[in-house]
PDB file of C-alpha atoms in Angstrom:
ATOM      1  CA  MET S   1       4.177  16.020  -1.700  1.00 47.00           C
ATOM      2  CA  GLY S   2       0.623  14.926  -1.535  1.00 59.00           C
ATOM      3  CA  ILE S   3      -1.887  17.693  -0.987  1.00 66.00           C
ATOM      4  CA  ARG S   4      -3.621  17.571   2.406  1.00 67.00           C
ATOM      5  CA  LEU S   5      -7.023  19.282   2.608  1.00 64.00           C
ATOM      6  CA  ASP S   6      -8.839  20.068   5.769  1.00 65.00           C
ATOM      7  CA  LEU S   7     -12.399  20.045   4.724  1.00 66.00           C
ATOM      8  CA  LEU S   8     -15.600  21.351   6.312  1.00 62.00           C
ATOM      9  CA  HIS S   9     -16.792  17.868   6.998  1.00 69.00           C
ATOM     10  CA  ARG S  10     -15.343  14.396   7.125  1.00 76.00           C
ATOM     11  CA  VAL S  11     -15.363  12.874   3.635  1.00 77.00           C
ATOM     12  CA  THR S  12     -17.538   9.707   3.495  1.00 79.00           C
ATOM     13  CA  ASP S  13     -16.595   6.583   1.778  1.00 79.00           C
ATOM     14  CA  GLU S  14     -19.172   7.244  -0.844  1.00 81.00           C
ATOM     15  CA  GLU S  15     -17.835  10.795  -1.414  1.00 79.00           C
ATOM     16  CA  LEU S  16     -14.277   9.326  -1.747  1.00 77.00           C
ATOM     17  CA  TRP S  17     -15.531   6.643  -4.235  1.00 77.00           C
ATOM     18  CA  GLU S  18     -17.203   9.453  -6.416  1.00 81.00           C
ATOM     19  CA  LEU S  19     -14.091  11.656  -6.336  1.00 78.00           C
ATOM     20  CA  SER S  20     -11.966   8.844  -7.588  1.00 75.00           C
ATOM     21  CA  GLU S  21     -14.363   8.051 -10.342  1.00 74.00           C
ATOM     22  CA  ARG S  22     -14.557  11.780 -11.420  1.00 79.00           C
ATOM     23  CA  ASN S  23     -10.889  12.440 -11.188  1.00 77.00           C
ATOM     24  CA  PRO S  24      -8.924   9.537 -12.827  1.00 67.00           C
ATOM     25  CA  GLY S  25      -5.115   9.869 -12.374  1.00 65.00           C
ATOM     26  CA  TYR S  26      -5.423  11.078  -8.786  1.00 69.00           C
ATOM     27  CA  GLN S  27      -5.287   8.992  -5.613  1.00 72.00           C
ATOM     28  CA  PHE S  28      -7.659  10.106  -2.962  1.00 79.00           C
ATOM     29  CA  GLU S  29      -6.969   8.917   0.765  1.00 74.00           C
ATOM     30  CA  ARG S  30      -8.491   9.885   4.083  1.00 78.00           C
ATOM     31  CA  THR S  31      -6.462  10.089   7.315  1.00 80.00           C
ATOM     32  CA  ALA S  32      -7.761   8.876  10.569  1.00 84.00           C
ATOM     33  CA  ASP S  33      -8.483  12.479  11.617  1.00 81.00           C
ATOM     34  CA  GLY S  34     -10.530  13.010   8.515  1.00 76.00           C
ATOM     35  CA  ARG S  35      -8.141  14.967   6.309  1.00 77.00           C
ATOM     36  CA  LEU S  36      -8.261  14.224   2.562  1.00 74.00           C
ATOM     37  CA  ILE S  37      -4.872  13.569   0.869  1.00 75.00           C
ATOM     38  CA  VAL S  38      -4.779  13.957  -2.961  1.00 73.00           C
ATOM     39  CA  THR S  39      -1.710  12.517  -4.785  1.00 69.00           C
ATOM     40  CA  PRO S  40      -1.178  12.586  -8.423  1.00 63.00           C
ATOM     41  CA  THR S  41       0.353   9.482 -10.047  1.00 65.00           C
ATOM     42  CA  GLY S  42       3.258  10.178 -12.421  1.00 70.00           C
ATOM     43  CA  GLY S  43       4.648   7.762 -15.155  1.00 79.00           C
ATOM     44  CA  GLU S  44       7.636   6.581 -13.006  1.00 78.00           C
ATOM     45  CA  SER S  45       5.548   6.211  -9.972  1.00 79.00           C
ATOM     46  CA  GLY S  46       3.057   3.997 -11.851  1.00 81.00           C
ATOM     47  CA  ARG S  47       5.765   1.960 -13.414  1.00 88.00           C
ATOM     48  CA  ARG S  48       7.438   1.202 -10.057  1.00 91.00           C
ATOM     49  CA  SER S  49       4.321   0.302  -8.297  1.00 91.00           C
ATOM     50  CA  GLY S  50       3.330  -1.852 -11.143  1.00 93.00           C
ATOM     51  CA  GLU S  51       6.616  -3.576 -10.976  1.00 96.00           C
ATOM     52  CA  ILE S  52       6.104  -4.387  -7.232  1.00 97.00           C
ATOM     53  CA  PHE S  53       2.520  -5.501  -7.856  1.00 97.00           C
ATOM     54  CA  GLY S  54       3.765  -7.765 -10.768  1.00 97.00           C
ATOM     55  CA  GLN S  55       6.312  -9.376  -8.500  1.00 98.00           C
ATOM     56  CA  LEU S  56       3.802  -9.840  -5.739  1.00 98.00           C
ATOM     57  CA  ARG S  57       1.029 -11.240  -8.008  1.00 98.00           C
ATOM     58  CA  GLU S  58       3.562 -13.794  -9.472  1.00 98.00           C
ATOM     59  CA  TRP S  59       4.493 -14.900  -6.071  1.00 98.00           C
ATOM     60  CA  ASN S  60       0.890 -15.194  -4.989  1.00 98.00           C
ATOM     61  CA  ARG S  61      -0.088 -17.134  -8.055  1.00 98.00           C
ATOM     62  CA  ARG S  62       2.623 -19.781  -7.124  1.00 97.00           C
ATOM     63  CA  THR S  63       1.742 -19.994  -3.407  1.00 98.00           C
ATOM     64  CA  ARG S  64      -2.122 -19.255  -3.532  1.00 97.00           C
ATOM     65  CA  LEU S  65      -1.756 -17.984   0.094  1.00 98.00           C
ATOM     66  CA  GLY S  66      -3.775 -14.828  -0.385  1.00 98.00           C
ATOM     67  CA  VAL S  67      -4.943 -12.098  -2.718  1.00 98.00           C
ATOM     68  CA  ALA S  68      -2.647  -9.400  -4.181  1.00 98.00           C
ATOM     69  CA  PHE S  69      -4.036  -5.782  -4.848  1.00 97.00           C
ATOM     70  CA  ASP S  70      -2.805  -2.998  -7.069  1.00 93.00           C
ATOM     71  CA  SER S  71      -2.669   0.695  -6.230  1.00 89.00           C
ATOM     72  CA  SER S  72      -6.257   1.511  -7.190  1.00 84.00           C
ATOM     73  CA  THR S  73      -7.603  -0.515  -4.190  1.00 92.00           C
ATOM     74  CA  GLY S  74      -8.806   1.438  -1.077  1.00 91.00           C
ATOM     75  CA  PHE S  75      -8.730  -0.068   2.359  1.00 96.00           C
ATOM     76  CA  ARG S  76     -10.893   1.140   5.156  1.00 95.00           C
ATOM     77  CA  LEU S  77      -8.526   0.737   8.221  1.00 96.00           C
ATOM     78  CA  PRO S  78      -9.838   0.137  11.801  1.00 96.00           C
ATOM     79  CA  ASP S  79      -8.905   3.646  12.795  1.00 95.00           C
ATOM     80  CA  GLY S  80     -11.285   5.094  10.141  1.00 92.00           C
ATOM     81  CA  SER S  81      -8.667   6.118   7.643  1.00 92.00           C
ATOM     82  CA  LEU S  82      -8.979   4.977   4.161  1.00 91.00           C
ATOM     83  CA  LEU S  83      -5.596   4.332   2.374  1.00 93.00           C
ATOM     84  CA  SER S  84      -4.501   3.005  -1.041  1.00 92.00           C
ATOM     85  CA  PRO S  85      -1.077   1.290  -0.758  1.00 95.00           C
ATOM     86  CA  ASP S  86       0.924   1.011  -4.062  1.00 94.00           C
ATOM     87  CA  ALA S  87       0.555  -2.754  -3.729  1.00 97.00           C
ATOM     88  CA  SER S  88      -0.724  -4.954  -0.954  1.00 98.00           C
ATOM     89  CA  TRP S  89      -1.702  -8.473   0.017  1.00 98.00           C
ATOM     90  CA  VAL S  90      -4.296 -10.004   2.280  1.00 98.00           C
ATOM     91  CA  ARG S  91      -4.296 -13.660   3.552  1.00 98.00           C
ATOM     92  CA  ARG S  92      -6.730 -15.852   1.810  1.00 98.00           C
ATOM     93  CA  GLU S  93      -8.773 -16.651   5.041  1.00 98.00           C
ATOM     94  CA  ARG S  94      -9.169 -12.970   5.834  1.00 98.00           C
ATOM     95  CA  TRP S  95     -10.369 -12.335   2.287  1.00 98.00           C
ATOM     96  CA  GLU S  96     -12.779 -15.189   2.200  1.00 98.00           C
ATOM     97  CA  ALA S  97     -14.323 -14.225   5.605  1.00 98.00           C
ATOM     98  CA  LEU S  98     -15.501 -10.945   3.836  1.00 98.00           C
ATOM     99  CA  SER S  99     -18.969 -10.734   2.336  1.00 97.00           C
ATOM    100  CA  ARG S 100     -19.480 -10.164  -1.406  1.00 95.00           C
ATOM    101  CA  GLU S 101     -20.517  -6.503  -0.594  1.00 94.00           C
ATOM    102  CA  GLU S 102     -17.359  -5.884   1.578  1.00 96.00           C
ATOM    103  CA  ARG S 103     -15.295  -7.280  -1.376  1.00 96.00           C
ATOM    104  CA  GLU S 104     -16.955  -4.825  -3.824  1.00 92.00           C
ATOM    105  CA  GLY S 105     -16.412  -1.572  -1.955  1.00 89.00           C
ATOM    106  CA  PHE S 106     -13.500  -0.189  -0.080  1.00 92.00           C
ATOM    107  CA  VAL S 107     -12.052  -3.238   1.702  1.00 97.00           C
ATOM    108  CA  PRO S 108     -12.971  -2.918   5.594  1.00 97.00           C
ATOM    109  CA  LEU S 109      -9.638  -4.221   6.924  1.00 98.00           C
ATOM    110  CA  CYS S 110      -5.927  -3.432   6.878  1.00 98.00           C
ATOM    111  CA  PRO S 111      -3.816  -5.592   4.544  1.00 98.00           C
ATOM    112  CA  ASP S 112      -1.405  -8.055   5.935  1.00 98.00           C
ATOM    113  CA  ALA S 113       1.316  -6.705   3.719  1.00 98.00           C
ATOM    114  CA  VAL S 114       1.651  -3.127   2.185  1.00 98.00           C
ATOM    115  CA  PHE S 115       4.062  -1.551  -0.286  1.00 98.00           C
ATOM    116  CA  GLU S 116       4.656   2.018  -0.740  1.00 96.00           C
ATOM    117  CA  VAL S 117       7.129   3.584  -3.307  1.00 94.00           C
ATOM    118  CA  ARG S 118       8.213   7.076  -2.835  1.00 93.00           C
ATOM    119  CA  SER S 119       7.348   9.374  -5.716  1.00 86.00           C
ATOM    120  CA  ALA S 120       8.782  12.813  -6.624  1.00 82.00           C
ATOM    121  CA  SER S 121       5.756  14.476  -5.088  1.00 77.00           C
ATOM    122  CA  GLN S 122       6.050  12.589  -1.756  1.00 82.00           C
ATOM    123  CA  SER S 123       8.285  13.302   1.294  1.00 86.00           C
ATOM    124  CA  LEU S 124      10.013  10.403   3.077  1.00 93.00           C
ATOM    125  CA  GLY S 125       8.413  11.747   6.290  1.00 91.00           C
ATOM    126  CA  GLU S 126       4.855  11.601   5.143  1.00 87.00           C
ATOM    127  CA  LEU S 127       5.471   7.999   3.727  1.00 93.00           C
ATOM    128  CA  ARG S 128       7.040   6.904   7.139  1.00 96.00           C
ATOM    129  CA  GLU S 129       3.814   8.301   8.836  1.00 92.00           C
ATOM    130  CA  LYS S 130       1.721   6.241   6.453  1.00 94.00           C
ATOM    131  CA  MET S 131       3.808   3.089   7.321  1.00 97.00           C
ATOM    132  CA  GLU S 132       3.306   3.658  10.949  1.00 96.00           C
ATOM    133  CA  ALA S 133      -0.412   4.016  10.336  1.00 95.00           C
ATOM    134  CA  TYR S 134      -0.524   0.643   8.594  1.00 97.00           C
ATOM    135  CA  ARG S 135       1.518  -0.899  11.482  1.00 97.00           C
ATOM    136  CA  ALA S 136      -0.867   0.640  14.108  1.00 96.00           C
ATOM    137  CA  ASN S 137      -3.750  -0.893  12.178  1.00 97.00           C
ATOM    138  CA  SER S 138      -2.369  -4.460  12.422  1.00 96.00           C
ATOM    139  CA  ALA S 139      -0.354  -4.711   9.130  1.00 98.00           C
ATOM    140  CA  ARG S 140       2.153  -7.656   9.542  1.00 98.00           C
ATOM    141  CA  LEU S 141       4.585  -6.138   7.047  1.00 98.00           C
ATOM    142  CA  GLY S 142       5.234  -2.799   5.557  1.00 98.00           C
ATOM    143  CA  VAL S 143       7.699  -2.177   2.777  1.00 98.00           C
ATOM    144  CA  LEU S 144       8.751   1.463   2.001  1.00 98.00           C
ATOM    145  CA  ILE S 145      10.915   1.821  -1.108  1.00 97.00           C
ATOM    146  CA  ASP S 146      12.774   5.058  -1.848  1.00 96.00           C
ATOM    147  CA  PRO S 147      14.126   4.691  -5.427  1.00 95.00           C
ATOM    148  CA  TYR S 148      15.862   8.196  -5.120  1.00 94.00           C
ATOM    149  CA  ARG S 149      18.192   6.742  -2.237  1.00 94.00           C
ATOM    150  CA  ARG S 150      18.023   3.203  -3.585  1.00 96.00           C
ATOM    151  CA  ALA S 151      16.803   2.328  -0.096  1.00 97.00           C
ATOM    152  CA  VAL S 152      14.228   0.016   1.557  1.00 98.00           C
ATOM    153  CA  GLU S 153      12.659   0.193   4.968  1.00 98.00           C
ATOM    154  CA  ILE S 154      10.843  -2.864   6.431  1.00 98.00           C
ATOM    155  CA  TYR S 155       8.104  -2.352   9.120  1.00 98.00           C
ATOM    156  CA  ARG S 156       6.953  -5.134  11.287  1.00 98.00           C
ATOM    157  CA  PRO S 157       4.963  -5.057  14.501  1.00 96.00           C
ATOM    158  CA  GLY S 158       6.852  -4.594  17.699  1.00 95.00           C
ATOM    159  CA  ALA S 159      10.170  -4.440  15.872  1.00 97.00           C
ATOM    160  CA  PRO S 160      12.555  -1.627  14.896  1.00 97.00           C
ATOM    161  CA  VAL S 161      12.493  -0.469  11.413  1.00 98.00           C
ATOM    162  CA  GLU S 162      14.966  -2.491   9.210  1.00 98.00           C
ATOM    163  CA  ARG S 163      16.796  -0.077   6.728  1.00 97.00           C
ATOM    164  CA  TYR S 164      18.819  -1.236   3.730  1.00 97.00           C
ATOM    165  CA  GLU S 165      20.684   0.806   1.002  1.00 96.00           C
ATOM    166  CA  GLY S 166      22.221  -0.284  -2.106  1.00 92.00           C
ATOM    167  CA  VAL S 167      20.842  -3.941  -1.983  1.00 95.00           C
ATOM    168  CA  GLU S 168      19.428  -5.723  -5.031  1.00 95.00           C
ATOM    169  CA  ARG S 169      16.933  -7.750  -3.349  1.00 97.00           C
ATOM    170  CA  VAL S 170      15.174  -8.099   0.093  1.00 98.00           C
ATOM    171  CA  SER S 171      13.653 -11.227   1.550  1.00 97.00           C
ATOM    172  CA  LEU S 172      10.065 -10.772   2.981  1.00 98.00           C
ATOM    173  CA  ASP S 173       9.937 -14.019   5.020  1.00 96.00           C
ATOM    174  CA  PRO S 174       8.224 -15.100   7.144  1.00 97.00           C
ATOM    175  CA  GLU S 175       5.241 -12.860   6.292  1.00 98.00           C
ATOM    176  CA  LEU S 176       5.408 -13.694   2.727  1.00 98.00           C
ATOM    177  CA  PRO S 177       7.068 -17.128   2.646  1.00 98.00           C
ATOM    178  CA  GLY S 178       9.706 -17.465  -0.059  1.00 97.00           C
ATOM    179  CA  PHE S 179       8.987 -13.917  -1.519  1.00 98.00           C
ATOM    180  CA  THR S 180      12.157 -12.058  -2.370  1.00 98.00           C
ATOM    181  CA  LEU S 181      11.511  -8.546  -3.779  1.00 98.00           C
ATOM    182  CA  GLU S 182      13.944  -7.770  -6.666  1.00 97.00           C
ATOM    183  CA  LEU S 183      14.898  -4.054  -6.447  1.00 97.00           C
ATOM    184  CA  GLU S 184      16.781  -3.471  -9.586  1.00 95.00           C
ATOM    185  CA  PRO S 185      13.751  -3.432 -11.838  1.00 95.00           C
ATOM    186  CA  ILE S 186      12.186  -0.846  -9.512  1.00 95.00           C
ATOM    187  CA  PHE S 187      15.317   1.321  -9.174  1.00 94.00           C
ATOM    188  CA  GLU S 188      16.368   1.288 -12.881  1.00 86.00           C
TER     189      GLU S 188
END
């Protein structure tokens, strides 16, 4: 489980940036209510999120529809939270509308598509909360992968959560046209 800290003051973007630089190997996030969440990244988690990012990046290279991001990217969501999905994607026109300064720091928007992979240190409940936060902040697609159950949950605005167990792949149309997430390399 990620460590949730209630601090004496709300951590600023600058403080989060500095904490990340001083403490490699830890992911720092801020909830909408100002709590700090610290999650260590283990080997299997890093491998799995890397596999997802690789698939997303390859699809994006072919389609050129947007920009793909790895797990080290922080997004400042409209509700004030600052989250770092395991992999994410932003439509090209939204990315290009940002200034150079906005692109350099924590990205001031919610990604169009977010991917989270459950690690041994995270509960399914806390990840579902995070997926709902993305959805509430206008993500068009959320994909929660639980390798321990070999399950996938798909989150879309205004729709019930789709749950799949034991499948080898899942199509992410129409949000990511033509993208099929191959699950076996993630589950192995």
